[in-house]
Amino acid sequence: MSLYGGSKAALRHFVRSWISEVKERAVRINVLSSGAIDTPSLRNALARASGEENVEREVKRMGQGNPLGRLGAPREIGKAVVFLSSDASSFVTGIELSSTVAWPKPASPVRT
């Protein structure tokens, strides 16, 4: 996970640098960071990893790790892309739009 997290941090930094470099061209650059999305690719990977019979259980388990208690749908991410591509976001640049990112679970109390 450290490489994944580091890569995402690097991408955010690149975006912030790039917007300064392209400002004269009226180009907007943003980052869309989604949580897990319920796609055929995800379900195929889960089937290979844990067996076809366990896919629904794994999808549900993964969804419990984010604030909405479910995985996202491709259409929901598409709507975010449409927003960032539209005139409605004409003054939005250099942001990271996060959707249903998993939050860390609170630590269990230490018993002595």
Short mmCIF file of C-alpha atoms in Angstrom, two decimals:
data_model
loop_
_atom_site.label_atom_id
_atom_site.label_comp_id
_atom_site.label_asym_id
_atom_site.label_seq_id
_atom_site.Cartn_x
_atom_site.Cartn_y
_atom_site.Cartn_z
CA MET A 1 0.00 0.00 0.00
CA SER A 2 2.91 2.38 0.55
CA LEU A 3 3.79 2.35 -3.16
CA TYR A 4 0.15 2.91 -4.10
CA GLY A 5 -0.18 5.79 -1.65
CA GLY A 6 3.10 7.31 -2.77
CA SER A 7 2.03 7.10 -6.41
CA LYS A 8 -1.24 8.88 -5.67
CA ALA A 9 0.59 11.60 -3.74
CA ALA A 10 3.00 12.04 -6.66
CA LEU A 11 0.10 12.37 -9.10
CA ARG A 12 -1.50 15.09 -6.95
CA HIS A 13 1.82 16.94 -6.88
CA PHE A 14 2.24 16.62 -10.66
CA VAL A 15 -1.21 18.13 -11.18
CA ARG A 16 -0.42 21.10 -8.96
CA SER A 17 2.81 21.66 -10.88
CA TRP A 18 1.25 21.17 -14.31
CA ILE A 19 -1.51 23.73 -13.74
CA SER A 20 1.14 26.41 -13.27
CA GLU A 21 2.90 25.33 -16.45
CA VAL A 22 -0.22 25.37 -18.67
CA LYS A 23 -2.15 28.32 -17.25
CA GLU A 24 -1.63 30.45 -20.38
CA ARG A 25 -3.33 27.74 -22.48
CA ALA A 26 -6.58 27.80 -20.47
CA VAL A 27 -6.18 24.12 -19.64
CA ARG A 28 -7.69 22.77 -16.44
CA ILE A 29 -6.24 19.69 -14.76
CA ASN A 30 -7.90 17.84 -11.91
CA VAL A 31 -7.59 14.44 -10.25
CA LEU A 32 -10.54 12.10 -9.73
CA SER A 33 -9.80 9.58 -6.97
CA SER A 34 -12.52 7.03 -6.60
CA GLY A 35 -12.91 4.30 -4.10
CA ALA A 36 -13.55 0.77 -5.29
CA ILE A 37 -16.03 0.63 -8.18
CA ASP A 38 -18.26 -2.37 -8.84
CA THR A 39 -17.17 -3.30 -12.35
CA PRO A 40 -16.96 -6.59 -14.27
CA SER A 41 -13.16 -6.35 -14.01
CA LEU A 42 -13.33 -6.12 -10.22
CA ARG A 43 -15.76 -9.03 -10.03
CA ASN A 44 -13.54 -11.14 -12.32
CA ALA A 45 -10.52 -10.41 -10.15
CA LEU A 46 -12.46 -11.32 -7.02
CA ALA A 47 -13.65 -14.56 -8.63
CA ARG A 48 -10.06 -15.51 -9.48
CA ALA A 49 -8.82 -14.58 -6.01
CA SER A 50 -11.55 -16.05 -3.82
CA GLY A 51 -13.78 -18.18 -6.05
CA GLU A 52 -16.91 -17.37 -8.01
CA GLU A 53 -19.13 -18.39 -5.10
CA ASN A 54 -17.55 -15.74 -2.85
CA VAL A 55 -17.77 -12.71 -5.16
CA GLU A 56 -20.95 -11.22 -3.65
CA ARG A 57 -19.59 -11.63 -0.12
CA GLU A 58 -16.31 -9.94 -1.11
CA VAL A 59 -18.09 -7.07 -2.88
CA LYS A 60 -20.16 -6.48 0.24
CA ARG A 61 -17.09 -6.70 2.49
CA MET A 62 -15.21 -4.19 0.35
CA GLY A 63 -18.17 -1.82 0.42
CA GLN A 64 -18.27 -1.86 4.20
CA GLY A 65 -14.84 -0.21 4.20
CA ASN A 66 -16.09 3.15 2.96
CA PRO A 67 -18.39 5.78 4.48
CA LEU A 68 -21.39 4.92 2.27
CA GLY A 69 -21.18 1.22 3.11
CA ARG A 70 -21.09 0.09 -0.54
CA LEU A 71 -18.98 0.13 -3.65
CA GLY A 72 -19.44 2.85 -6.22
CA ALA A 73 -21.13 2.35 -9.57
CA PRO A 74 -19.42 3.26 -12.85
CA ARG A 75 -22.27 5.68 -13.63
CA GLU A 76 -21.56 7.61 -10.42
CA ILE A 77 -17.92 8.14 -11.38
CA GLY A 78 -19.06 9.08 -14.89
CA LYS A 79 -21.18 11.86 -13.42
CA ALA A 80 -18.13 13.25 -11.62
CA VAL A 81 -16.18 13.16 -14.90
CA VAL A 82 -19.02 14.97 -16.69
CA PHE A 83 -19.01 17.65 -13.98
CA LEU A 84 -15.24 18.17 -14.20
CA SER A 85 -15.51 18.32 -18.01
CA SER A 86 -18.41 20.76 -18.08
CA ASP A 87 -18.79 24.52 -17.81
CA ALA A 88 -20.18 23.96 -14.31
CA SER A 89 -16.59 23.46 -13.16
CA SER A 90 -15.01 26.16 -15.35
CA PHE A 91 -13.24 27.72 -12.35
CA VAL A 92 -12.10 24.39 -10.86
CA THR A 93 -8.50 23.39 -11.42
CA GLY A 94 -5.81 21.64 -9.44
CA ILE A 95 -8.18 19.75 -7.18
CA GLU A 96 -8.49 16.14 -6.17
CA LEU A 97 -12.11 15.06 -6.18
CA SER A 98 -12.36 12.05 -3.91
CA SER A 99 -15.36 9.78 -3.89
CA THR A 100 -16.12 7.25 -1.18
CA VAL A 101 -12.54 6.78 -0.13
CA ALA A 102 -12.13 4.21 2.62
CA TRP A 103 -11.49 5.75 6.01
CA PRO A 104 -9.24 4.06 8.54
CA LYS A 105 -11.11 2.12 11.15
CA PRO A 106 -10.60 3.30 14.72
CA ALA A 107 -8.05 1.29 16.65
CA SER A 108 -9.32 -1.25 19.12
CA PRO A 109 -8.88 -0.19 22.72
CA VAL A 110 -5.84 -1.65 24.40
CA ARG A 111 -6.73 -3.93 27.27
CA THR A 112 -4.34 -4.35 30.11
#
